[in-house]
mmCIF file of C-alpha atoms in Angstrom:
data_model
loop_
_atom_site.group_PDB
_atom_site.id
_atom_site.type_symbol
_atom_site.label_atom_id
_atom_site.label_comp_id
_atom_site.label_asym_id
_atom_site.label_seq_id
_atom_site.Cartn_x
_atom_site.Cartn_y
_atom_site.Cartn_z
ATOM 1 C CA MET A 1 -34.835 39.775 21.278
ATOM 2 C CA LEU A 2 -31.473 41.418 20.742
ATOM 3 C CA PHE A 3 -30.491 41.721 24.371
ATOM 4 C CA ARG A 4 -29.627 38.038 24.780
ATOM 5 C CA PHE A 5 -26.814 38.249 22.238
ATOM 6 C CA PHE A 6 -24.868 41.013 23.954
ATOM 7 C CA SER A 7 -23.090 41.159 27.284
ATOM 8 C CA TYR A 8 -24.607 43.957 29.288
ATOM 9 C CA ILE A 9 -24.050 46.084 32.291
ATOM 10 C CA THR A 10 -27.504 46.509 33.812
ATOM 11 C CA LEU A 11 -28.441 49.738 35.518
ATOM 12 C CA GLY A 12 -31.951 49.644 36.945
ATOM 13 C CA GLU A 13 -34.360 49.312 34.027
ATOM 14 C CA ASP A 14 -31.690 50.204 31.454
ATOM 15 C CA SER A 15 -29.461 47.626 29.780
ATOM 16 C CA LEU A 16 -26.281 48.719 28.097
ATOM 17 C CA LYS A 17 -23.267 47.197 26.454
ATOM 18 C CA ILE A 18 -20.243 49.281 27.329
ATOM 19 C CA ASP A 19 -16.809 48.823 25.786
ATOM 20 C CA LYS A 20 -13.842 50.841 27.011
ATOM 21 C CA LEU A 21 -11.760 51.683 23.953
ATOM 22 C CA GLY A 22 -9.040 53.653 25.679
ATOM 23 C CA GLU A 23 -8.445 56.154 28.421
ATOM 24 C CA GLN A 24 -11.754 58.037 28.682
ATOM 25 C CA LYS A 25 -13.049 56.680 25.366
ATOM 26 C CA PHE A 26 -16.126 54.440 25.323
ATOM 27 C CA SER A 27 -18.472 52.708 22.915
ATOM 28 C CA ILE A 28 -21.962 52.203 24.344
ATOM 29 C CA PHE A 29 -24.939 50.336 22.896
ATOM 30 C CA ILE A 30 -28.468 50.821 24.244
ATOM 31 C CA ASN A 31 -30.944 48.164 23.083
ATOM 32 C CA ALA A 32 -34.156 49.347 21.362
ATOM 33 C CA LEU A 33 -36.237 47.230 23.740
ATOM 34 C CA TYR A 34 -35.281 49.559 26.565
ATOM 35 C CA ILE A 35 -35.938 52.826 24.782
ATOM 36 C CA SER A 36 -39.351 52.105 23.314
ATOM 37 C CA ASP A 37 -40.817 55.226 24.934
ATOM 38 C CA VAL A 38 -38.261 57.538 23.270
ATOM 39 C CA LYS A 39 -39.247 59.043 19.940
ATOM 40 C CA TYR A 40 -36.494 59.149 17.338
ATOM 41 C CA VAL A 41 -36.417 62.929 17.340
ATOM 42 C CA LYS A 42 -33.145 64.766 17.911
ATOM 43 C CA GLU A 43 -34.199 66.619 21.077
ATOM 44 C CA GLU A 44 -35.680 63.558 22.791
ATOM 45 C CA ILE A 45 -32.665 61.440 21.960
ATOM 46 C CA MET A 46 -30.318 64.105 23.351
ATOM 47 C CA ILE A 47 -32.248 64.260 26.637
ATOM 48 C CA PHE A 48 -32.352 60.458 26.899
ATOM 49 C CA VAL A 49 -28.616 60.076 26.205
ATOM 50 C CA LYS A 50 -27.679 62.780 28.697
ATOM 51 C CA ASN A 51 -29.792 61.106 31.405
ATOM 52 C CA ILE A 52 -28.216 57.702 30.732
ATOM 53 C CA LEU A 53 -24.708 59.167 30.864
ATOM 54 C CA LEU A 54 -25.462 60.935 34.133
ATOM 55 C CA LYS A 55 -26.683 57.599 35.585
ATOM 56 C CA ILE A 56 -23.447 55.795 34.695
ATOM 57 C CA LYS A 57 -20.960 58.634 35.280
ATOM 58 C CA SER A 58 -19.590 57.268 38.553
ATOM 59 C CA ARG A 59 -19.359 53.694 37.257
ATOM 60 C CA LEU A 60 -17.267 54.874 34.274
ATOM 61 C CA ALA A 61 -15.454 57.610 36.242
ATOM 62 C CA LEU A 62 -16.630 60.295 33.833
ATOM 63 C CA ARG A 63 -15.438 63.820 34.507
ATOM 64 C CA GLY A 64 -14.652 66.672 32.207
ATOM 65 C CA PHE A 65 -15.986 67.611 28.784
ATOM 66 C CA TYR A 66 -17.062 64.828 26.400
ATOM 67 C CA LYS A 67 -18.043 64.666 22.760
ATOM 68 C CA VAL A 68 -20.856 62.158 22.327
ATOM 69 C CA LYS A 69 -21.730 60.897 18.855
ATOM 70 C CA VAL A 70 -25.168 59.283 18.782
ATOM 71 C CA TYR A 71 -26.251 56.863 16.038
ATOM 72 C CA PRO A 72 -29.895 55.847 16.591
ATOM 73 C CA HIS A 73 -31.624 53.089 14.654
ATOM 74 C CA HIS A 74 -35.253 52.106 15.128
ATOM 75 C CA LYS A 75 -34.598 48.331 14.789
ATOM 76 C CA LEU A 76 -31.529 48.101 17.001
ATOM 77 C CA GLY A 77 -31.326 50.967 19.448
ATOM 78 C CA ILE A 78 -28.722 53.638 19.993
ATOM 79 C CA PHE A 79 -24.966 53.454 19.466
ATOM 80 C CA LEU A 80 -22.842 56.022 21.328
ATOM 81 C CA GLU A 81 -19.220 57.032 20.862
ATOM 82 C CA LEU A 82 -18.014 58.903 23.920
ATOM 83 C CA VAL A 83 -14.633 60.668 23.889
ATOM 84 C CA GLN A 84 -13.220 62.971 26.534
ATOM 85 C CA LEU A 85 -12.083 66.236 24.971
ATOM 86 C CA GLU A 86 -10.939 68.094 28.061
ATOM 87 C CA VAL A 87 -10.497 67.666 31.789
ATOM 88 C CA LEU A 88 -12.273 70.549 33.500
ATOM 89 C CA ASP A 89 -10.873 72.491 36.458
ATOM 90 C CA TYR A 90 -13.445 71.200 38.916
ATOM 91 C CA ASP A 91 -13.044 67.581 40.004
ATOM 92 C CA TYR A 92 -16.651 66.501 39.632
ATOM 93 C CA SER A 93 -17.768 68.663 36.730
ATOM 94 C CA LEU A 94 -19.232 66.913 33.710
ATOM 95 C CA ASP A 95 -20.448 68.338 30.419
ATOM 96 C CA PHE A 96 -21.395 66.852 27.063
ATOM 97 C CA ARG A 97 -21.496 67.953 23.471
ATOM 98 C CA ILE A 98 -24.061 65.581 22.006
ATOM 99 C CA LEU A 99 -24.216 65.127 18.240
ATOM 100 C CA VAL A 100 -27.152 63.078 16.922
ATOM 101 C CA TYR A 101 -26.825 61.507 13.469
ATOM 102 C CA LEU A 102 -30.419 60.566 12.629
ATOM 103 C CA ASP A 103 -29.977 59.445 9.031
ATOM 104 C CA GLU A 104 -26.659 57.615 9.273
ATOM 105 C CA LYS A 105 -26.259 54.189 7.753
ATOM 106 C CA ILE A 106 -25.455 51.221 9.948
ATOM 107 C CA TYR A 107 -24.075 48.071 8.352
ATOM 108 C CA PHE A 108 -23.612 44.529 9.564
ATOM 109 C CA LYS A 109 -20.102 43.092 9.152
ATOM 110 C CA THR A 110 -19.572 39.334 9.063
ATOM 111 C CA LYS A 111 -17.254 36.649 7.718
ATOM 112 C CA ASP A 112 -20.209 34.410 6.779
ATOM 113 C CA TYR A 113 -21.651 35.427 3.410
ATOM 114 C CA PHE A 114 -24.520 32.933 3.605
ATOM 115 C CA ILE A 115 -26.266 34.483 6.620
ATOM 116 C CA LEU A 116 -26.893 37.730 4.744
ATOM 117 C CA PRO A 117 -29.992 38.281 2.602
ATOM 118 C CA ASN A 118 -29.675 38.072 -1.166
ATOM 119 C CA THR A 119 -29.488 41.834 -1.662
ATOM 120 C CA ASP A 120 -26.785 44.511 -1.812
ATOM 121 C CA ILE A 121 -23.805 42.777 -0.214
ATOM 122 C CA TYR A 122 -20.292 44.186 -0.307
ATOM 123 C CA TYR A 123 -16.944 42.648 0.569
ATOM 124 C CA LEU A 124 -13.515 43.770 1.658
ATOM 125 C CA GLY A 125 -10.896 41.181 2.464
ATOM 126 C CA GLU A 126 -12.512 38.373 4.422
ATOM 127 C CA TYR A 127 -15.562 40.397 5.533
ATOM 128 C CA TYR A 128 -18.992 40.900 3.998
ATOM 129 C CA TYR A 129 -21.173 43.946 4.634
ATOM 130 C CA CYS A 130 -24.914 44.528 4.394
ATOM 131 C CA ASN A 131 -27.145 47.452 5.362
ATOM 132 C CA ILE A 132 -29.081 46.393 8.454
ATOM 133 C CA ASP A 133 -32.294 47.703 6.908
ATOM 134 C CA SER A 134 -31.965 44.900 4.328
ATOM 135 C CA ILE A 135 -31.852 42.186 6.989
ATOM 136 C CA PRO A 136 -35.432 41.159 7.837
ATOM 137 C CA LYS A 137 -34.684 39.383 11.152
ATOM 138 C CA ILE A 138 -31.537 40.954 12.546
ATOM 139 C CA GLU A 139 -31.800 38.838 15.710
ATOM 140 C CA ASP A 140 -31.066 35.724 13.619
ATOM 141 C CA VAL A 141 -27.657 36.969 12.478
ATOM 142 C CA VAL A 142 -26.471 39.369 15.170
ATOM 143 C CA GLU A 143 -24.272 36.812 16.928
ATOM 144 C CA PHE A 144 -22.269 36.193 13.733
ATOM 145 C CA GLY A 145 -20.815 39.662 13.266
ATOM 146 C CA ASP A 146 -20.605 43.287 14.328
ATOM 147 C CA PHE A 147 -22.305 46.549 13.522
ATOM 148 C CA ILE A 148 -20.262 49.304 11.914
ATOM 149 C CA TYR A 149 -21.195 52.941 11.544
ATOM 150 C CA GLY A 150 -19.669 56.395 11.493
ATOM 151 C CA ASN A 151 -16.036 56.841 10.499
ATOM 152 C CA GLU A 152 -15.312 53.114 10.511
ATOM 153 C CA LEU A 153 -18.113 52.493 8.017
ATOM 154 C CA TYR A 154 -17.189 55.313 5.677
ATOM 155 C CA SER A 155 -13.502 54.424 5.592
ATOM 156 C CA THR A 156 -14.494 50.826 4.758
ATOM 157 C CA MET A 157 -17.052 51.839 2.103
ATOM 158 C CA PHE A 158 -14.311 53.646 0.230
ATOM 159 C CA HIS A 159 -12.516 50.330 -0.428
ATOM 160 C CA TRP A 160 -15.151 47.606 -0.614
ATOM 161 C CA LYS A 161 -16.541 45.955 -3.743
ATOM 162 C CA LYS A 162 -20.054 44.750 -4.540
ATOM 163 C CA CYS A 163 -20.609 40.970 -4.578
#
């Protein structure tokens, strides 16, 4: 059960981990246990994400136009990167440009080499990286590292070496 390893803000039936990265920039994780009824199809994910963001808009003081990058994974859940692009003229207006990356890789980053399975492991500096699809029981290792995806992953992949 992944939800016990994260600190969450709970909203009704939905559990989220929300990190504020800057002024109107957020990283949001939605656990797979709470989205079991959502099919991993682009249109359904977009509708689900928009509904979640509308539920939490007042709590996060969202207003304006946001770019939302969505990284879904069937084992983990959905990772969101939310960045405000523009403040709109109307005080309470809110709009999203939602981009869903269905086939993106998500890696696990840790300092402990020995918790990773004996398969494609990479290193850069003091960190080790493994594709989360290669980890049979992700709940056993999740507290020992972080998940990386998107730009952070690709900029790291450029420099890492295989173990």
